[in-house]
PDB file of C-alpha atoms in Angstrom:
ATOM      1  CA  UNK A   1      27.915   5.534 -10.820  1.00 27.00           C
ATOM      2  CA  UNK A   2      27.203   3.452  -7.701  1.00 31.00           C
ATOM      3  CA  UNK A   3      24.454   0.873  -7.513  1.00 37.00           C
ATOM      4  CA  UNK A   4      22.430   3.116  -5.195  1.00 38.00           C
ATOM      5  CA  UNK A   5      22.669   6.087  -7.528  1.00 37.00           C
ATOM      6  CA  UNK A   6      21.699   3.905 -10.479  1.00 38.00           C
ATOM      7  CA  UNK A   7      18.693   2.456  -8.676  1.00 38.00           C
ATOM      8  CA  UNK A   8      17.533   5.942  -7.640  1.00 39.00           C
ATOM      9  CA  UNK A   9      17.852   7.190 -11.209  1.00 40.00           C
ATOM     10  CA  UNK A  10      15.530   4.438 -12.404  1.00 46.00           C
ATOM     11  CA  UNK A  11      12.907   4.833  -9.704  1.00 55.00           C
ATOM     12  CA  UNK A  12      14.403   2.297  -7.273  1.00 77.00           C
ATOM     13  CA  UNK A  13      14.187   4.512  -4.209  1.00 93.00           C
ATOM     14  CA  UNK A  14      10.453   4.505  -3.523  1.00 97.00           C
ATOM     15  CA  UNK A  15       9.020   3.379  -0.203  1.00 98.00           C
ATOM     16  CA  UNK A  16       5.865   1.281  -0.511  1.00 98.00           C
ATOM     17  CA  UNK A  17       3.379   0.849   2.321  1.00 98.00           C
ATOM     18  CA  UNK A  18       1.328  -2.336   2.240  1.00 98.00           C
ATOM     19  CA  UNK A  19      -1.209  -3.909   4.555  1.00 96.00           C
ATOM     20  CA  UNK A  20      -4.871  -4.661   4.952  1.00 93.00           C
ATOM     21  CA  UNK A  21      -7.574  -2.060   4.529  1.00 87.00           C
ATOM     22  CA  UNK A  22      -7.788   0.231   7.527  1.00 85.00           C
ATOM     23  CA  UNK A  23      -4.085  -0.077   8.398  1.00 92.00           C
ATOM     24  CA  UNK A  24      -3.508   3.610   7.620  1.00 92.00           C
ATOM     25  CA  UNK A  25      -1.212   3.289   4.607  1.00 95.00           C
ATOM     26  CA  UNK A  26      -2.411   6.499   2.950  1.00 94.00           C
ATOM     27  CA  UNK A  27      -2.336   8.468   6.194  1.00 93.00           C
ATOM     28  CA  UNK A  28       1.213   7.261   6.885  1.00 96.00           C
ATOM     29  CA  UNK A  29       2.478   8.119   3.388  1.00 97.00           C
ATOM     30  CA  UNK A  30       0.920  11.577   3.647  1.00 95.00           C
ATOM     31  CA  UNK A  31       2.262  12.194   7.177  1.00 94.00           C
ATOM     32  CA  UNK A  32       5.791  11.059   6.301  1.00 96.00           C
ATOM     33  CA  UNK A  33       5.637  13.099   3.106  1.00 95.00           C
ATOM     34  CA  UNK A  34       4.890  16.189   5.155  1.00 94.00           C
ATOM     35  CA  UNK A  35       7.513  15.361   7.799  1.00 92.00           C
ATOM     36  CA  UNK A  36      10.309  14.668   5.286  1.00 94.00           C
ATOM     37  CA  UNK A  37       9.271  16.838   2.328  1.00 94.00           C
ATOM     38  CA  UNK A  38       8.776  13.793   0.104  1.00 95.00           C
ATOM     39  CA  UNK A  39       6.124  13.296  -2.540  1.00 96.00           C
ATOM     40  CA  UNK A  40       3.494  10.720  -1.735  1.00 96.00           C
ATOM     41  CA  UNK A  41       0.995   8.929  -3.917  1.00 97.00           C
ATOM     42  CA  UNK A  42      -1.696   6.293  -3.590  1.00 96.00           C
ATOM     43  CA  UNK A  43      -1.928   3.505  -6.199  1.00 97.00           C
ATOM     44  CA  UNK A  44      -5.737   3.602  -6.059  1.00 95.00           C
ATOM     45  CA  UNK A  45      -5.654   7.331  -6.827  1.00 96.00           C
ATOM     46  CA  UNK A  46      -3.294   6.748  -9.771  1.00 97.00           C
ATOM     47  CA  UNK A  47      -5.753   4.187 -11.143  1.00 97.00           C
ATOM     48  CA  UNK A  48      -8.750   6.473 -10.579  1.00 96.00           C
ATOM     49  CA  UNK A  49      -6.971   9.366 -12.264  1.00 96.00           C
ATOM     50  CA  UNK A  50      -5.930   7.215 -15.240  1.00 96.00           C
ATOM     51  CA  UNK A  51      -9.420   5.754 -15.754  1.00 97.00           C
ATOM     52  CA  UNK A  52     -11.635   8.627 -14.559  1.00 97.00           C
ATOM     53  CA  UNK A  53     -13.419   6.033 -12.437  1.00 96.00           C
ATOM     54  CA  UNK A  54     -13.541   5.178  -8.754  1.00 93.00           C
ATOM     55  CA  UNK A  55     -12.132   1.865  -7.566  1.00 91.00           C
ATOM     56  CA  UNK A  56     -15.681   0.707  -6.814  1.00 88.00           C
ATOM     57  CA  UNK A  57     -16.829   1.619 -10.351  1.00 94.00           C
ATOM     58  CA  UNK A  58     -13.930  -0.332 -11.871  1.00 95.00           C
ATOM     59  CA  UNK A  59     -14.780  -3.388  -9.752  1.00 91.00           C
ATOM     60  CA  UNK A  60     -18.471  -3.161 -10.607  1.00 91.00           C
ATOM     61  CA  UNK A  61     -17.988  -2.575 -14.331  1.00 95.00           C
ATOM     62  CA  UNK A  62     -14.908  -4.673 -15.130  1.00 96.00           C
ATOM     63  CA  UNK A  63     -14.245  -6.908 -12.124  1.00 94.00           C
ATOM     64  CA  UNK A  64     -11.305  -7.554  -9.846  1.00 92.00           C
ATOM     65  CA  UNK A  65      -9.048  -9.092 -12.518  1.00 95.00           C
ATOM     66  CA  UNK A  66      -9.128  -5.918 -14.598  1.00 96.00           C
ATOM     67  CA  UNK A  67      -8.508  -3.802 -11.505  1.00 96.00           C
ATOM     68  CA  UNK A  68      -5.444  -5.914 -10.645  1.00 96.00           C
ATOM     69  CA  UNK A  69      -4.057  -5.302 -14.155  1.00 97.00           C
ATOM     70  CA  UNK A  70      -4.535  -1.563 -13.661  1.00 97.00           C
ATOM     71  CA  UNK A  71      -2.811  -1.828 -10.289  1.00 96.00           C
ATOM     72  CA  UNK A  72       0.231  -3.462 -11.900  1.00 98.00           C
ATOM     73  CA  UNK A  73       0.286  -0.713 -14.544  1.00 97.00           C
ATOM     74  CA  UNK A  74       0.146   1.928 -11.801  1.00 97.00           C
ATOM     75  CA  UNK A  75       3.146   0.339 -10.058  1.00 96.00           C
ATOM     76  CA  UNK A  76       5.087   0.079 -13.317  1.00 96.00           C
ATOM     77  CA  UNK A  77       4.426   3.774 -14.029  1.00 96.00           C
ATOM     78  CA  UNK A  78       6.512   4.633 -10.968  1.00 96.00           C
ATOM     79  CA  UNK A  79       9.658   3.536 -12.838  1.00 94.00           C
ATOM     80  CA  UNK A  80       9.735   7.047 -14.270  1.00 91.00           C
ATOM     81  CA  UNK A  81       9.512   8.750 -10.867  1.00 93.00           C
ATOM     82  CA  UNK A  82      11.886   9.134  -7.946  1.00 92.00           C
ATOM     83  CA  UNK A  83      11.609   9.057  -4.175  1.00 94.00           C
ATOM     84  CA  UNK A  84       7.855   8.606  -3.748  1.00 97.00           C
ATOM     85  CA  UNK A  85       6.175   7.394  -0.603  1.00 98.00           C
ATOM     86  CA  UNK A  86       3.561   5.041  -2.052  1.00 98.00           C
ATOM     87  CA  UNK A  87       0.399   3.858  -0.363  1.00 98.00           C
ATOM     88  CA  UNK A  88      -0.588   0.600  -2.044  1.00 97.00           C
ATOM     89  CA  UNK A  89      -4.051  -0.859  -2.288  1.00 93.00           C
ATOM     90  CA  UNK A  90      -4.531  -3.720   0.135  1.00 92.00           C
ATOM     91  CA  UNK A  91      -4.732  -6.272  -2.701  1.00 94.00           C
ATOM     92  CA  UNK A  92      -1.462  -5.268  -4.368  1.00 97.00           C
ATOM     93  CA  UNK A  93      -0.004  -8.574  -3.148  1.00 97.00           C
ATOM     94  CA  UNK A  94      -2.574 -10.622  -5.075  1.00 95.00           C
ATOM     95  CA  UNK A  95      -0.498 -10.470  -8.292  1.00 96.00           C
ATOM     96  CA  UNK A  96       2.890 -12.206  -8.424  1.00 95.00           C
ATOM     97  CA  UNK A  97       4.293  -9.654 -10.898  1.00 96.00           C
ATOM     98  CA  UNK A  98       3.749  -6.932  -8.300  1.00 97.00           C
ATOM     99  CA  UNK A  99       6.226  -8.582  -5.909  1.00 95.00           C
ATOM    100  CA  UNK A 100       8.949  -8.152  -8.523  1.00 95.00           C
ATOM    101  CA  UNK A 101       7.927  -4.559  -9.240  1.00 97.00           C
ATOM    102  CA  UNK A 102       7.911  -3.629  -5.558  1.00 97.00           C
ATOM    103  CA  UNK A 103      11.416  -5.083  -5.069  1.00 95.00           C
ATOM    104  CA  UNK A 104      12.702  -3.445  -8.257  1.00 95.00           C
ATOM    105  CA  UNK A 105      11.356  -0.021  -7.404  1.00 97.00           C
ATOM    106  CA  UNK A 106      12.155   0.335  -3.732  1.00 96.00           C
ATOM    107  CA  UNK A 107      11.566  -0.942  -0.231  1.00 97.00           C
ATOM    108  CA  UNK A 108       8.332  -2.324   1.185  1.00 98.00           C
ATOM    109  CA  UNK A 109       6.957  -1.544   4.645  1.00 98.00           C
ATOM    110  CA  UNK A 110       4.168  -3.796   5.906  1.00 98.00           C
ATOM    111  CA  UNK A 111       1.784  -2.230   8.420  1.00 97.00           C
ATOM    112  CA  UNK A 112       0.828  -5.218  10.543  1.00 96.00           C
ATOM    113  CA  UNK A 113      -2.549  -4.920  12.231  1.00 93.00           C
ATOM    114  CA  UNK A 114      -4.983  -7.491  13.560  1.00 89.00           C
ATOM    115  CA  UNK A 115      -8.271  -8.031  11.783  1.00 86.00           C
ATOM    116  CA  UNK A 116     -10.588  -6.390  14.314  1.00 82.00           C
ATOM    117  CA  UNK A 117      -8.217  -3.430  14.629  1.00 79.00           C
ATOM    118  CA  UNK A 118      -8.307  -2.938  10.869  1.00 78.00           C
ATOM    119  CA  UNK A 119     -12.095  -3.047  10.775  1.00 74.00           C
ATOM    120  CA  UNK A 120     -12.309  -0.532  13.617  1.00 74.00           C
ATOM    121  CA  UNK A 121     -10.211   1.977  11.647  1.00 68.00           C
ATOM    122  CA  UNK A 122     -12.217   1.793   8.421  1.00 66.00           C
ATOM    123  CA  UNK A 123     -14.185   5.020   8.206  1.00 53.00           C
ATOM    124  CA  UNK A 124     -16.162   4.348   5.040  1.00 48.00           C
ATOM    125  CA  UNK A 125     -17.255   1.141   3.372  1.00 52.00           C
ATOM    126  CA  UNK A 126     -18.193   3.099   0.239  1.00 50.00           C
ATOM    127  CA  UNK A 127     -14.723   2.940  -1.355  1.00 51.00           C
ATOM    128  CA  UNK A 128     -13.956  -0.653  -0.384  1.00 51.00           C
ATOM    129  CA  UNK A 129     -15.447  -3.047  -2.925  1.00 51.00           C
ATOM    130  CA  UNK A 130     -14.053  -6.180  -1.265  1.00 52.00           C
ATOM    131  CA  UNK A 131     -15.258  -5.323   2.231  1.00 58.00           C
ATOM    132  CA  UNK A 132     -18.019  -7.863   2.733  1.00 61.00           C
ATOM    133  CA  UNK A 133     -19.538  -9.582   5.700  1.00 68.00           C
ATOM    134  CA  UNK A 134     -17.321 -10.207   8.730  1.00 73.00           C
ATOM    135  CA  UNK A 135     -16.465 -13.873   7.997  1.00 80.00           C
ATOM    136  CA  UNK A 136     -15.930 -13.261   4.265  1.00 81.00           C
ATOM    137  CA  UNK A 137     -13.582 -10.351   4.916  1.00 81.00           C
ATOM    138  CA  UNK A 138     -11.785 -12.345   7.636  1.00 85.00           C
ATOM    139  CA  UNK A 139     -11.003 -15.054   5.045  1.00 89.00           C
ATOM    140  CA  UNK A 140      -9.586 -12.356   2.738  1.00 89.00           C
ATOM    141  CA  UNK A 141      -7.464 -10.988   5.604  1.00 92.00           C
ATOM    142  CA  UNK A 142      -6.130 -14.458   6.452  1.00 94.00           C
ATOM    143  CA  UNK A 143      -5.373 -15.156   2.791  1.00 96.00           C
ATOM    144  CA  UNK A 144      -3.379 -11.938   2.379  1.00 95.00           C
ATOM    145  CA  UNK A 145      -1.451 -12.071   5.660  1.00 96.00           C
ATOM    146  CA  UNK A 146       1.344 -14.382   4.396  1.00 97.00           C
ATOM    147  CA  UNK A 147       1.496 -12.415   1.138  1.00 97.00           C
ATOM    148  CA  UNK A 148       2.146  -9.160   2.998  1.00 97.00           C
ATOM    149  CA  UNK A 149       4.872 -10.838   5.018  1.00 97.00           C
ATOM    150  CA  UNK A 150       6.440 -12.276   1.858  1.00 96.00           C
ATOM    151  CA  UNK A 151       6.553  -8.855   0.164  1.00 97.00           C
ATOM    152  CA  UNK A 152       7.836  -6.887   3.163  1.00 97.00           C
ATOM    153  CA  UNK A 153      11.349  -5.600   3.690  1.00 97.00           C
ATOM    154  CA  UNK A 154      10.203  -4.093   6.995  1.00 98.00           C
ATOM    155  CA  UNK A 155       7.247  -4.887   9.208  1.00 97.00           C
ATOM    156  CA  UNK A 156       5.727  -2.508  11.747  1.00 97.00           C
ATOM    157  CA  UNK A 157       3.262  -3.843  14.306  1.00 96.00           C
ATOM    158  CA  UNK A 158       0.784  -0.974  14.545  1.00 94.00           C
ATOM    159  CA  UNK A 159      -1.598  -2.555  17.045  1.00 92.00           C
ATOM    160  CA  UNK A 160      -2.551  -0.067  19.743  1.00 87.00           C
ATOM    161  CA  UNK A 161      -0.593   2.758  18.079  1.00 91.00           C
ATOM    162  CA  UNK A 162      -2.036   6.133  17.107  1.00 89.00           C
ATOM    163  CA  UNK A 163      -1.469   7.442  13.569  1.00 87.00           C
ATOM    164  CA  UNK A 164       1.030   9.915  15.041  1.00 91.00           C
ATOM    165  CA  UNK A 165       2.921   7.128  16.839  1.00 94.00           C
ATOM    166  CA  UNK A 166       3.015   5.039  13.642  1.00 94.00           C
ATOM    167  CA  UNK A 167       4.365   8.008  11.656  1.00 94.00           C
ATOM    168  CA  UNK A 168       7.051   8.743  14.257  1.00 95.00           C
ATOM    169  CA  UNK A 169       8.100   5.091  14.513  1.00 96.00           C
ATOM    170  CA  UNK A 170       8.143   4.549  10.742  1.00 97.00           C
ATOM    171  CA  UNK A 171       9.968   7.841  10.183  1.00 96.00           C
ATOM    172  CA  UNK A 172      12.670   6.920  12.680  1.00 96.00           C
ATOM    173  CA  UNK A 173      13.028   3.400  11.261  1.00 96.00           C
ATOM    174  CA  UNK A 174      13.294   4.586   7.653  1.00 96.00           C
ATOM    175  CA  UNK A 175      15.616   7.470   8.584  1.00 95.00           C
ATOM    176  CA  UNK A 176      17.932   5.122  10.462  1.00 95.00           C
ATOM    177  CA  UNK A 177      17.941   2.775   7.428  1.00 94.00           C
ATOM    178  CA  UNK A 178      18.977   5.693   5.209  1.00 93.00           C
ATOM    179  CA  UNK A 179      15.744   5.614   3.238  1.00 94.00           C
ATOM    180  CA  UNK A 180      14.410   9.058   4.183  1.00 91.00           C
TER     181      UNK A 180
END
């Protein structure tokens, strides 16, 4: 058995999409899933399904630390799956253990967007417990920026790109890398 076949058999062939809120990670995973007939999943949805609670409810009831533990559990659960396109919550990079899990389980694509561009794309504040006032959220963005870059195998600058353009670019990149 080759290394690639072994890594695929143990869930090592996932593609993870990371980036700040509003970058379009879920939309990209869904669009690429449709384009390439691949399953896609969202870590926040895994957590919500496992807890029967929304992300906001978890934050309000148990706090961010507990949510981060659930996020790590959601990532680890993907060891038993194959070939998922995974939209990660924007804070997935806040926990060091998650860096190891992401590398173990597949490749990481960072959707690089500027702060104001990310805010412009956010449709609803309701599901975003860490979206605060402008300056507070800017500090969070600036804190996470080097973490996204550290975790990424690939980076796509999505500034001034439509969701369709991002999907086409990412699809071509990942196809040419032999990942789709």
